[in-house]
Coordinates of C-alpha atoms in Angstrom, one line a residue:
Chain T
M1 CA -98.3 -71.2 63.0
N2 CA -96.9 -69.4 60.0
P3 CA -99.8 -68.6 57.6
V4 CA -97.4 -67.1 55.2
N5 CA -93.8 -66.9 54.3
T6 CA -92.6 -64.3 56.8
S7 CA -89.7 -63.3 54.7
L8 CA -92.1 -61.5 52.5
K9 CA -93.0 -59.2 55.5
S10 CA -90.8 -56.3 54.2
E11 CA -92.4 -56.2 50.9
I12 CA -95.7 -54.7 49.9
S13 CA -98.9 -56.7 50.5
P14 CA -99.9 -57.8 47.0
S15 CA -97.1 -60.3 47.3
L16 CA -98.9 -62.2 50.0
D17 CA -101.3 -65.0 49.0
W18 CA -104.5 -63.5 50.5
G19 CA -106.4 -66.6 49.1
K20 CA -104.3 -68.9 51.0
I21 CA -104.8 -66.7 54.1
R22 CA -108.6 -66.8 53.6
A23 CA -108.4 -70.6 53.6
D24 CA -107.2 -70.4 57.1
F25 CA -110.7 -69.6 58.3
P26 CA -112.9 -72.5 58.4
I27 CA -116.2 -70.6 59.1
L28 CA -115.9 -68.9 55.6
Q29 CA -116.6 -72.1 54.0
L30 CA -120.2 -72.0 55.4
K31 CA -123.3 -71.8 53.4
I32 CA -126.3 -69.7 54.6
D33 CA -129.4 -71.0 53.0
G34 CA -127.3 -72.5 50.3
K35 CA -125.4 -69.3 49.6
P36 CA -121.8 -68.8 50.5
L37 CA -121.4 -66.8 53.6
I38 CA -120.2 -63.3 52.9
Y39 CA -119.1 -62.0 56.3
L40 CA -119.0 -58.2 56.4
D41 CA -119.6 -57.8 60.2
N42 CA -115.9 -57.8 61.2
A43 CA -116.1 -54.5 63.2
A44 CA -118.6 -56.3 65.5
S45 CA -116.5 -59.5 65.8
S46 CA -113.9 -61.0 63.6
Q47 CA -113.6 -64.8 62.8
M48 CA -110.9 -67.2 64.0
P49 CA -108.2 -69.1 62.0
Q50 CA -107.5 -72.6 62.3
Q51 CA -104.2 -71.9 63.9
V52 CA -106.0 -70.2 66.9
I53 CA -108.6 -72.9 67.0
D54 CA -105.9 -75.4 67.1
R55 CA -104.1 -73.6 69.9
L56 CA -107.2 -73.6 72.0
V57 CA -107.7 -77.4 71.5
R58 CA -104.0 -77.9 72.3
Y59 CA -104.3 -76.0 75.6
Q60 CA -107.5 -77.7 76.6
T61 CA -106.3 -81.2 75.8
T62 CA -102.7 -81.0 77.1
Q63 CA -102.1 -77.9 79.2
H64 CA -105.1 -76.9 81.2
A65 CA -105.0 -76.2 85.0
N66 CA -105.4 -73.2 87.1
I67 CA -102.5 -70.7 87.2
N68 CA -100.3 -69.0 89.9
R69 CA -101.3 -71.6 92.5
A70 CA -100.2 -75.3 92.5
V71 CA -96.7 -76.6 92.0
H72 CA -97.8 -79.6 89.8
Y73 CA -96.8 -79.8 86.3
L74 CA -99.9 -78.7 84.4
S75 CA -100.2 -75.6 86.8
E76 CA -96.7 -74.6 85.9
V77 CA -97.3 -75.1 82.1
A78 CA -100.7 -73.1 82.1
T79 CA -99.0 -70.3 84.2
M80 CA -96.2 -70.1 81.8
E81 CA -98.4 -70.1 78.7
Y82 CA -100.6 -67.4 80.1
H83 CA -97.5 -65.3 80.9
N84 CA -96.3 -66.0 77.3
A85 CA -99.6 -64.7 76.0
R86 CA -99.1 -61.4 78.1
C87 CA -95.6 -61.0 76.7
K88 CA -96.9 -61.3 73.1
L89 CA -99.5 -58.7 73.8
Q90 CA -96.7 -56.5 75.2
Q91 CA -94.7 -57.1 72.1
F92 CA -97.8 -56.4 69.9
I93 CA -98.3 -52.9 71.3
N94 CA -94.6 -52.2 72.2
A95 CA -95.3 -51.7 75.9
R96 CA -92.1 -51.1 78.0
E97 CA -92.9 -53.9 80.4
D98 CA -95.2 -57.0 80.5
R99 CA -96.6 -56.0 83.8
E100 CA -98.2 -53.1 82.1
V101 CA -100.5 -55.5 80.3
I102 CA -103.6 -56.5 82.2
F103 CA -105.9 -59.2 81.1
T104 CA -109.5 -58.1 81.3
S105 CA -112.8 -59.5 79.9
G106 CA -112.6 -57.1 77.0
T107 CA -112.6 -53.3 76.1
T108 CA -115.6 -52.6 78.3
D109 CA -114.1 -54.2 81.3
S110 CA -110.9 -52.4 80.6
I111 CA -112.6 -49.1 80.5
N112 CA -114.5 -49.8 83.6
L113 CA -111.3 -50.8 85.3
V114 CA -109.8 -47.3 84.5
M115 CA -113.2 -45.6 85.7
H116 CA -113.2 -47.4 89.0
G117 CA -109.3 -47.6 89.6
Y118 CA -108.3 -44.3 88.5
G119 CA -111.5 -42.2 88.1
R120 CA -113.0 -43.0 91.5
K121 CA -109.7 -42.2 93.2
F122 CA -108.6 -39.2 91.4
I123 CA -111.7 -37.5 89.9
K124 CA -113.4 -35.1 92.1
A125 CA -116.5 -32.8 92.2
G126 CA -116.2 -30.0 89.7
D127 CA -113.6 -31.8 87.5
E128 CA -114.2 -32.3 83.8
I129 CA -113.8 -35.3 81.6
I130 CA -113.5 -34.9 77.9
L131 CA -115.1 -37.4 75.5
T132 CA -115.9 -37.2 71.8
T133 CA -119.1 -37.6 69.7
L134 CA -117.5 -40.7 68.1
E135 CA -117.3 -42.8 71.3
H136 CA -118.9 -46.1 71.6
H137 CA -121.3 -46.3 74.6
S138 CA -118.7 -48.4 76.4
N139 CA -116.6 -45.1 76.7
I140 CA -119.5 -42.9 77.6
V141 CA -121.6 -44.7 80.0
P142 CA -118.9 -45.5 82.7
W143 CA -117.7 -42.0 82.6
Q144 CA -121.4 -40.7 83.1
M145 CA -121.7 -43.0 86.1
L146 CA -118.6 -41.5 87.6
A147 CA -119.7 -38.1 86.8
Q148 CA -123.0 -38.6 88.6
E149 CA -121.3 -40.2 91.7
K150 CA -118.7 -37.5 91.9
G151 CA -120.4 -34.4 90.6
A152 CA -117.9 -34.1 87.7
K153 CA -118.7 -32.9 84.3
I154 CA -118.6 -34.5 80.7
R155 CA -117.4 -32.3 77.9
V156 CA -117.9 -33.6 74.4
V157 CA -115.7 -32.9 71.2
P158 CA -117.9 -32.4 68.2
I159 CA -117.6 -33.9 64.7
N160 CA -117.8 -32.3 61.3
D161 CA -120.0 -33.6 58.5
K162 CA -117.5 -36.1 57.3
G163 CA -117.3 -37.7 60.7
E164 CA -114.1 -36.3 61.8
L165 CA -113.3 -34.8 65.2
E166 CA -113.1 -31.1 65.4
V167 CA -109.7 -31.0 67.0
D168 CA -109.8 -27.2 67.4
E169 CA -112.9 -27.5 69.5
Y170 CA -111.2 -30.2 71.5
E171 CA -108.4 -28.0 72.5
K172 CA -110.7 -25.2 73.5
L173 CA -112.4 -27.6 76.0
F174 CA -109.4 -27.7 78.2
N175 CA -109.1 -25.7 81.3
E176 CA -107.8 -26.1 84.9
R177 CA -110.7 -28.4 85.8
T178 CA -109.9 -30.9 83.0
K179 CA -108.9 -34.1 84.6
F180 CA -109.2 -37.0 82.1
V181 CA -109.7 -37.7 78.4
G182 CA -111.4 -40.7 76.9
L183 CA -110.8 -41.0 73.3
I184 CA -111.8 -43.7 70.7
H185 CA -108.8 -44.4 68.2
V186 CA -111.1 -45.6 65.3
S187 CA -114.9 -45.1 65.3
N188 CA -116.8 -48.4 65.1
A189 CA -119.8 -46.8 63.4
L190 CA -117.9 -44.7 60.8
G191 CA -114.4 -46.0 60.5
T192 CA -112.9 -42.5 61.3
I193 CA -109.2 -42.8 62.4
N194 CA -108.6 -40.0 64.9
P195 CA -105.4 -38.0 65.2
I196 CA -104.8 -39.5 68.6
K197 CA -101.1 -38.7 68.9
H198 CA -101.7 -35.0 68.6
M199 CA -104.5 -35.2 70.9
I200 CA -102.6 -37.0 73.5
D201 CA -99.8 -34.5 73.4
F202 CA -102.1 -31.7 73.8
A203 CA -103.7 -33.3 76.8
H204 CA -100.3 -34.0 78.2
R205 CA -99.3 -30.4 78.0
H206 CA -102.1 -29.7 80.4
G207 CA -101.2 -32.5 82.6
V208 CA -104.2 -34.7 81.7
P209 CA -104.0 -38.4 81.3
V210 CA -105.6 -40.1 78.3
L211 CA -107.4 -43.3 77.8
I212 CA -107.6 -44.7 74.3
D213 CA -110.3 -47.1 73.3
G214 CA -108.5 -49.1 70.7
A215 CA -111.1 -51.8 70.0
Q216 CA -111.5 -50.8 66.4
A217 CA -107.9 -49.8 65.9
A218 CA -105.9 -52.7 67.1
P219 CA -107.0 -55.0 64.2
H220 CA -106.0 -52.5 61.5
I221 CA -103.3 -50.2 62.7
T222 CA -99.8 -50.9 64.2
I223 CA -100.1 -49.7 67.9
D224 CA -97.0 -48.3 69.7
V225 CA -98.0 -47.3 73.1
Q226 CA -94.6 -45.8 73.8
A227 CA -94.6 -43.7 70.7
L228 CA -98.2 -42.7 71.2
D229 CA -97.4 -41.9 75.0
C230 CA -101.1 -42.8 75.8
D231 CA -101.7 -43.5 79.5
F232 CA -104.1 -46.2 79.0
Y233 CA -104.9 -48.4 75.8
A234 CA -107.8 -50.9 75.7
F235 CA -109.0 -53.5 73.2
S236 CA -110.6 -57.0 72.9
A237 CA -109.4 -60.3 71.5
H238 CA -112.4 -61.2 69.6
K239 CA -112.1 -58.4 67.1
L240 CA -108.4 -59.6 66.4
C241 CA -109.3 -63.1 65.3
G242 CA -109.1 -64.3 68.9
P243 CA -111.8 -65.6 71.4
T244 CA -114.5 -63.8 73.1
G245 CA -114.3 -63.0 76.9
V246 CA -110.9 -61.6 77.0
G247 CA -109.1 -58.3 76.2
I248 CA -106.3 -56.2 77.6
L249 CA -105.8 -52.9 79.4
Y250 CA -102.4 -51.3 78.8
G251 CA -101.6 -48.8 81.5
K252 CA -98.4 -46.9 82.4
A253 CA -96.8 -48.8 85.3
A254 CA -96.6 -45.8 87.5
L255 CA -100.4 -45.0 87.0
L256 CA -101.4 -48.6 87.5
E257 CA -99.5 -48.7 90.7
A258 CA -101.1 -45.5 92.0
M259 CA -104.6 -46.9 91.3
Q260 CA -107.0 -48.7 93.6
P261 CA -108.1 -52.2 92.6
F262 CA -111.2 -52.7 90.6
K263 CA -112.4 -56.1 91.8
G264 CA -111.5 -57.8 94.9
G265 CA -110.7 -61.5 95.3
G266 CA -108.2 -64.2 94.9
D267 CA -104.7 -63.6 93.2
M268 CA -105.0 -59.8 93.5
I269 CA -103.7 -59.9 97.0
A270 CA -100.3 -60.3 98.7
S271 CA -101.8 -61.2 102.1
V272 CA -105.2 -61.1 103.7
T273 CA -106.3 -61.0 107.3
F274 CA -109.7 -59.8 108.5
E275 CA -107.9 -56.6 109.6
E276 CA -106.0 -55.8 106.6
T277 CA -105.4 -56.9 103.0
I278 CA -102.2 -56.0 101.2
Y279 CA -102.7 -55.9 97.4
N280 CA -100.5 -57.8 95.0
T281 CA -98.2 -56.0 92.6
I282 CA -99.4 -55.1 89.0
P283 CA -100.7 -56.7 86.9
H284 CA -102.0 -59.1 89.4
K285 CA -103.6 -56.4 91.5
F286 CA -106.2 -56.0 88.7
E287 CA -106.7 -59.6 87.8
A288 CA -108.7 -61.0 90.7
G289 CA -110.0 -64.5 90.5
T290 CA -109.2 -67.1 88.0
P291 CA -108.7 -65.3 84.6
P292 CA -109.9 -66.5 81.2
I293 CA -106.7 -68.5 80.8
A294 CA -107.6 -70.5 77.7
A295 CA -109.0 -67.3 76.0
A296 CA -105.9 -65.4 76.8
I297 CA -103.7 -68.1 75.4
G298 CA -105.9 -68.1 72.3
F299 CA -105.4 -64.3 72.2
G300 CA -101.7 -64.8 72.2
A301 CA -102.0 -67.2 69.3
A302 CA -104.2 -64.7 67.5
I303 CA -101.6 -62.0 67.9
E304 CA -98.9 -64.2 66.7
Y305 CA -101.0 -65.0 63.7
L306 CA -101.6 -61.5 62.8
M307 CA -98.0 -60.4 63.4
D308 CA -96.9 -63.1 61.0
I309 CA -98.9 -61.5 58.3
G310 CA -98.0 -58.0 59.5
I311 CA -100.5 -55.5 60.4
E312 CA -99.1 -53.0 58.0
H313 CA -99.9 -55.5 55.1
I314 CA -103.3 -56.1 56.5
A315 CA -103.9 -52.3 56.6
A316 CA -102.8 -52.0 53.1
Y317 CA -104.9 -54.8 51.7
E318 CA -108.0 -53.5 53.6
S319 CA -107.5 -50.1 52.5
S320 CA -107.6 -51.2 48.8
L321 CA -110.8 -53.1 49.5
L322 CA -112.2 -49.9 51.2
A323 CA -111.4 -47.8 48.2
Y324 CA -113.0 -50.3 45.9
A325 CA -116.2 -50.6 48.0
T326 CA -116.4 -46.8 48.5
E327 CA -116.2 -46.3 44.8
C328 CA -118.9 -49.0 44.0
L329 CA -121.3 -47.8 46.8
S330 CA -120.9 -44.0 45.9
E331 CA -121.9 -44.7 42.3
M332 CA -125.3 -46.3 43.4
P333 CA -128.3 -44.0 43.3
G334 CA -130.2 -43.8 46.5
V335 CA -127.3 -45.1 48.6
K336 CA -125.5 -42.5 51.0
I337 CA -122.2 -43.3 52.8
I338 CA -122.2 -42.0 56.4
G339 CA -118.8 -41.1 57.4
T340 CA -116.4 -39.9 54.7
A341 CA -113.3 -39.1 56.7
A342 CA -110.0 -38.7 54.9
E343 CA -108.5 -41.3 57.3
K344 CA -110.7 -44.3 57.6
T345 CA -110.5 -48.0 58.3
A346 CA -112.4 -50.6 56.1
V347 CA -115.8 -49.6 57.5
I348 CA -118.7 -48.3 55.3
S349 CA -121.9 -47.2 57.0
F350 CA -124.6 -46.5 54.7
T351 CA -128.3 -45.7 54.3
I352 CA -130.6 -46.5 51.4
D353 CA -133.3 -43.9 50.5
G354 CA -136.8 -45.1 51.8
V355 CA -135.5 -48.3 53.4
H356 CA -135.1 -49.0 57.0
P357 CA -131.6 -50.5 58.0
H358 CA -133.3 -53.6 59.6
D359 CA -135.1 -54.5 56.3
I360 CA -131.7 -54.0 54.5
G361 CA -130.1 -56.4 56.9
T362 CA -132.8 -59.0 56.6
I363 CA -132.8 -59.0 52.8
L364 CA -129.0 -59.0 52.5
N365 CA -128.9 -62.1 54.8
Q366 CA -131.1 -63.8 52.3
D367 CA -128.0 -63.7 50.1
G368 CA -125.6 -64.9 52.8
I369 CA -124.4 -61.4 53.4
A370 CA -123.8 -60.4 57.1
V371 CA -123.9 -56.7 57.8
R372 CA -124.6 -54.9 61.1
T373 CA -127.7 -52.7 61.1
G374 CA -128.6 -50.4 64.0
H375 CA -127.2 -47.6 66.0
H376 CA -123.8 -49.5 66.6
C377 CA -123.8 -48.6 70.2
A378 CA -123.0 -45.1 69.2
Q379 CA -126.3 -43.2 69.4
P380 CA -124.7 -39.8 69.5
I381 CA -123.2 -40.3 66.1
M382 CA -126.7 -41.2 64.8
Q383 CA -128.1 -38.1 66.3
R384 CA -125.4 -36.1 64.8
F385 CA -126.3 -37.4 61.3
N386 CA -129.9 -37.3 62.1
V387 CA -130.5 -41.0 61.2
P388 CA -132.1 -43.6 63.6
A389 CA -129.7 -46.2 62.4
T390 CA -127.4 -47.3 59.5
S391 CA -126.3 -50.4 57.8
R392 CA -122.6 -51.0 58.2
A393 CA -120.3 -53.2 56.0
S394 CA -116.9 -53.8 57.8
F395 CA -114.1 -55.7 56.0
A396 CA -111.3 -57.7 57.2
F397 CA -108.2 -59.0 55.3
Y398 CA -109.9 -62.3 54.6
N399 CA -112.6 -60.5 52.6
K400 CA -112.5 -60.3 48.7
R401 CA -113.3 -57.9 46.0
T402 CA -116.0 -60.3 44.7
E403 CA -117.6 -60.0 48.1
V404 CA -118.0 -56.3 47.6
D405 CA -119.5 -57.0 44.2
A406 CA -122.1 -59.3 46.1
L407 CA -123.0 -56.5 48.4
V408 CA -123.6 -54.1 45.5
T409 CA -126.0 -56.8 44.0
G410 CA -127.6 -57.3 47.4
I411 CA -128.3 -53.6 47.7
K412 CA -129.7 -53.6 44.2
T413 CA -132.1 -56.4 45.4
V414 CA -133.2 -54.4 48.4
Q415 CA -133.9 -51.5 46.1
K416 CA -135.9 -53.8 43.7
I417 CA -138.0 -55.1 46.6
F418 CA -138.8 -51.7 47.9
L419 CA -139.3 -49.9 44.5
Chain S
M1 CA -137.4 -69.8 55.6
H2 CA -136.9 -67.7 52.5
T3 CA -136.9 -63.9 53.2
N4 CA -138.9 -63.3 50.1
S5 CA -141.9 -65.0 51.7
L6 CA -141.7 -62.3 54.5
Y7 CA -141.4 -59.3 52.3
Q8 CA -144.5 -60.2 50.4
E9 CA -146.5 -57.7 48.3
V10 CA -149.2 -57.2 51.0
I11 CA -146.6 -56.2 53.5
L12 CA -144.6 -53.9 51.2
D13 CA -147.9 -52.3 50.0
H14 CA -148.9 -51.5 53.8
N15 CA -145.4 -50.1 54.2
R16 CA -145.7 -47.9 51.0
K17 CA -149.1 -46.9 51.8
P18 CA -149.8 -47.3 55.5
R19 CA -153.6 -47.2 56.4
N20 CA -154.9 -45.1 59.3
Y21 CA -151.6 -43.1 59.5
G22 CA -151.6 -40.1 61.6
K23 CA -153.0 -39.0 64.8
L24 CA -156.6 -38.9 66.0
D25 CA -157.9 -35.4 67.0
H26 CA -160.4 -36.7 69.4
A27 CA -158.6 -39.8 70.9
N28 CA -159.4 -40.9 74.4
H29 CA -156.7 -43.5 74.6
H30 CA -153.2 -43.1 73.6
A31 CA -149.7 -44.9 73.9
V32 CA -146.2 -44.6 72.6
G33 CA -144.2 -47.8 71.8
H34 CA -140.6 -47.9 71.8
N35 CA -138.1 -50.5 70.8
P36 CA -134.9 -49.3 72.4
L37 CA -132.8 -51.8 70.5
C38 CA -133.4 -50.0 67.1
G39 CA -134.8 -46.8 68.2
D40 CA -138.1 -47.4 66.5
R41 CA -141.1 -45.4 68.0
L42 CA -144.7 -45.8 67.3
D43 CA -147.6 -43.5 68.4
I44 CA -151.0 -45.1 68.6
S45 CA -154.2 -43.2 69.3
L46 CA -157.7 -44.5 69.6
Q47 CA -161.3 -43.6 70.3
L48 CA -162.8 -46.2 72.5
D49 CA -166.5 -45.9 73.3
N50 CA -168.4 -48.5 75.4
D51 CA -165.5 -50.9 74.9
Q52 CA -165.5 -50.6 71.1
I53 CA -162.8 -49.2 69.0
N54 CA -164.4 -46.6 66.9
N55 CA -161.4 -45.2 65.4
I56 CA -157.7 -45.8 65.5
A57 CA -154.5 -44.2 63.9
F58 CA -150.7 -44.7 64.2
Q59 CA -147.7 -42.8 63.2
G60 CA -144.0 -43.2 63.8
E61 CA -140.6 -44.0 62.3
S62 CA -140.0 -47.7 61.9
C63 CA -138.9 -50.6 59.5
A64 CA -141.2 -52.0 56.9
I65 CA -142.2 -55.0 59.1
C66 CA -143.3 -52.8 62.0
K67 CA -145.1 -50.2 59.8
A68 CA -146.9 -53.0 57.9
S69 CA -147.8 -54.7 61.1
A70 CA -149.2 -51.5 62.5
S71 CA -151.1 -50.7 59.4
M72 CA -152.7 -54.1 59.1
M73 CA -153.5 -54.0 62.8
T74 CA -155.4 -50.8 62.5
T75 CA -157.5 -52.2 59.8
A76 CA -158.1 -55.4 61.7
V77 CA -159.2 -54.0 65.1
K78 CA -161.2 -50.9 63.9
G79 CA -164.8 -51.5 64.8
K80 CA -163.9 -54.4 67.0
S81 CA -164.7 -54.7 70.7
R82 CA -161.9 -54.3 73.3
A83 CA -162.1 -58.0 74.0
D84 CA -161.9 -59.0 70.4
A85 CA -158.8 -56.7 69.9
E86 CA -157.2 -58.3 73.0
T87 CA -157.8 -61.7 71.4
L88 CA -156.1 -60.6 68.2
I89 CA -153.1 -59.1 70.2
H90 CA -152.8 -62.5 72.0
E91 CA -153.0 -64.4 68.8
F92 CA -150.6 -62.2 66.9
R93 CA -148.0 -62.5 69.6
E94 CA -148.5 -66.1 69.7
L95 CA -148.0 -66.2 65.8
A96 CA -144.9 -64.0 65.7
T97 CA -143.1 -66.0 68.4
G98 CA -143.9 -69.3 66.8
K99 CA -146.4 -70.6 69.4
L100 CA -149.4 -70.6 67.2
D101 CA -150.4 -73.3 64.9
I102 CA -151.9 -71.5 62.0
N103 CA -153.7 -74.5 60.9
Q104 CA -155.8 -74.4 64.1
P105 CA -158.8 -72.0 64.1
N106 CA -157.9 -68.4 64.7
H107 CA -159.0 -64.9 64.1
L108 CA -156.0 -63.4 62.3
G109 CA -157.1 -63.6 58.6
R110 CA -154.6 -61.9 56.4
L111 CA -152.3 -61.1 59.3
T112 CA -150.9 -64.7 59.1
V113 CA -148.7 -63.3 56.4
F114 CA -146.4 -62.4 59.3
S115 CA -146.0 -66.1 60.2
G116 CA -142.5 -66.2 58.6
I117 CA -141.2 -63.7 61.3
R118 CA -140.9 -66.6 63.7
D119 CA -137.8 -67.7 61.9
L120 CA -136.1 -64.3 62.2
P121 CA -135.8 -63.9 65.9
T122 CA -134.1 -60.5 65.6
R123 CA -137.2 -59.1 63.8
V124 CA -139.9 -60.5 66.1
K125 CA -139.9 -57.4 68.1
C126 CA -140.5 -55.2 65.0
A127 CA -143.6 -57.1 64.2
I128 CA -144.9 -57.1 67.8
L129 CA -144.3 -53.5 68.7
P130 CA -147.6 -52.1 67.4
W131 CA -149.6 -54.8 69.2
H132 CA -147.7 -54.2 72.3
T133 CA -148.6 -50.5 72.0
L134 CA -152.2 -51.2 71.2
H135 CA -152.4 -53.2 74.4
A136 CA -151.0 -50.4 76.4
A137 CA -153.3 -47.9 74.8
L138 CA -156.4 -50.1 75.7
N139 CA -155.3 -50.6 79.2
S140 CA -154.6 -46.8 79.8
L141 CA -150.9 -47.2 79.9
T142 CA -149.2 -44.4 78.1
S143 CA -146.0 -46.2 77.1
A144 CA -144.8 -49.7 75.9
S145 CA -141.5 -51.1 75.4
T146 CA -140.4 -54.3 73.7
E147 CA -137.9 -54.9 76.4
A148 CA -140.8 -55.4 79.0
D149 CA -142.1 -58.3 77.1
D150 CA -140.8 -61.6 78.4
S151 CA -142.1 -63.4 75.5
V152 CA -139.8 -61.5 73.0
Q153 CA -136.4 -61.4 74.6
S154 CA -134.7 -63.1 71.8
A155 CA -133.3 -60.1 69.8
S156 CA -130.2 -58.3 70.7
N157 CA -128.3 -55.5 69.2
H158 CA -124.6 -55.4 70.0
S159 CA -121.8 -53.9 68.2

């Protein structure tokens, strides 16, 4: 399981063998039209190391059965491994208890769980929900649905020209009607890292709970939910070198217990008669039906893999890649970087004068370079910068400086074609 | 397919200098096409007299593929009858979705330069949007969306 010598953990990242770590990812050996794959779409989904692939194979070949049900050997093994995965996630985010970690189908599902479980029970007509301009659609649309249903109101924190939240404006939005805050930790479109600790503390001084959308943060920043004191924290496995179809919602136990269930079904009940159903305890109350057992166990393996390298080392390595890429792209005439926050993860959204992002994406693909083009499910940000769409290169710890160079060459090719 | 064969000079030229660009003052048919996945919008106005397209113009913000497709479409259908235009719309959609054998007789002419789009499923909608919008305008519908077209449901745009 160990990709690296863990005794190196306390040292700085250059001592890690990043080339050896890169070799853990079989997909990076792919050729696209004869050109080596240069995968710069990690903010959309990251790739999976052999260690996680092997874990999934081992589960399917020797450990699979349904969980929490039968008394036979396989069911007991699967139940235990599923629980172990939950405990790894608990450790990863430093939650106080394992029952505060709920497996969901991903970040979107986690946010919808909070909207239904908390929002529908506690948000009333006239109440206000604070969101920010940087939110992904997944942390906008559920709250709009709730606001429509309840007659509540959405208030939005603006951003400045660098793509940073205007925290003063955030603070001014609070009043006695404010009942909830939904806040993205790291912007998927721009890479901005938000000052969430300060914002959580401020909300708590007004007695308002805070949900953090951590989909883009968990792969790059050490998360300590107790230190942050957030009420909810959500992220997905597939952006953390794990499988699709699984994610978690962290919630403070007292809040989760006070909430109503989101989905009804098997496993989330203590007893059922046609007159009355008594709900199970957390986390089971929120895990109706057979969960994505294999994916959750793969998620656990991915977390173990990342913790072996050390998120702090990953962050340091990626930040040096970001600095290099930012320097290279800033020097290119006709190229504009959108989102220049002081605190950023390794994401560069950019435009090229006179070329539509989709044409950029198609031409870069010709050189095997995978970037994301479009509005990144964050249309309010595009509107703020007055662009219909951008191209986005997002880096992971398995990317190399030579891949940044290839991106620069690719952009020059685009400019040559559209001269 | 090699992408260079899509970004050919004729397409780049129509992108750079779109023909029939703008809005007709005396249009009697008009439609706005929208691709919600990328936010592209296209506005087509035409003057249709006795089932003949006497004039046509388009404007909007879009990628090179969409703009070139729109520009070449306007030159292809100007002066044509409604029925001939509908034939071209049908053939172009078949071409873009890979259902048309370009070795068989067709009316597309230079428009076959878009045949390479069939290998780029995420870009098919870009090429088809203008044709979709023209169809809407000819049939007195005021708007068209790529998402309403079952033949081009292959593209997606997730984060």
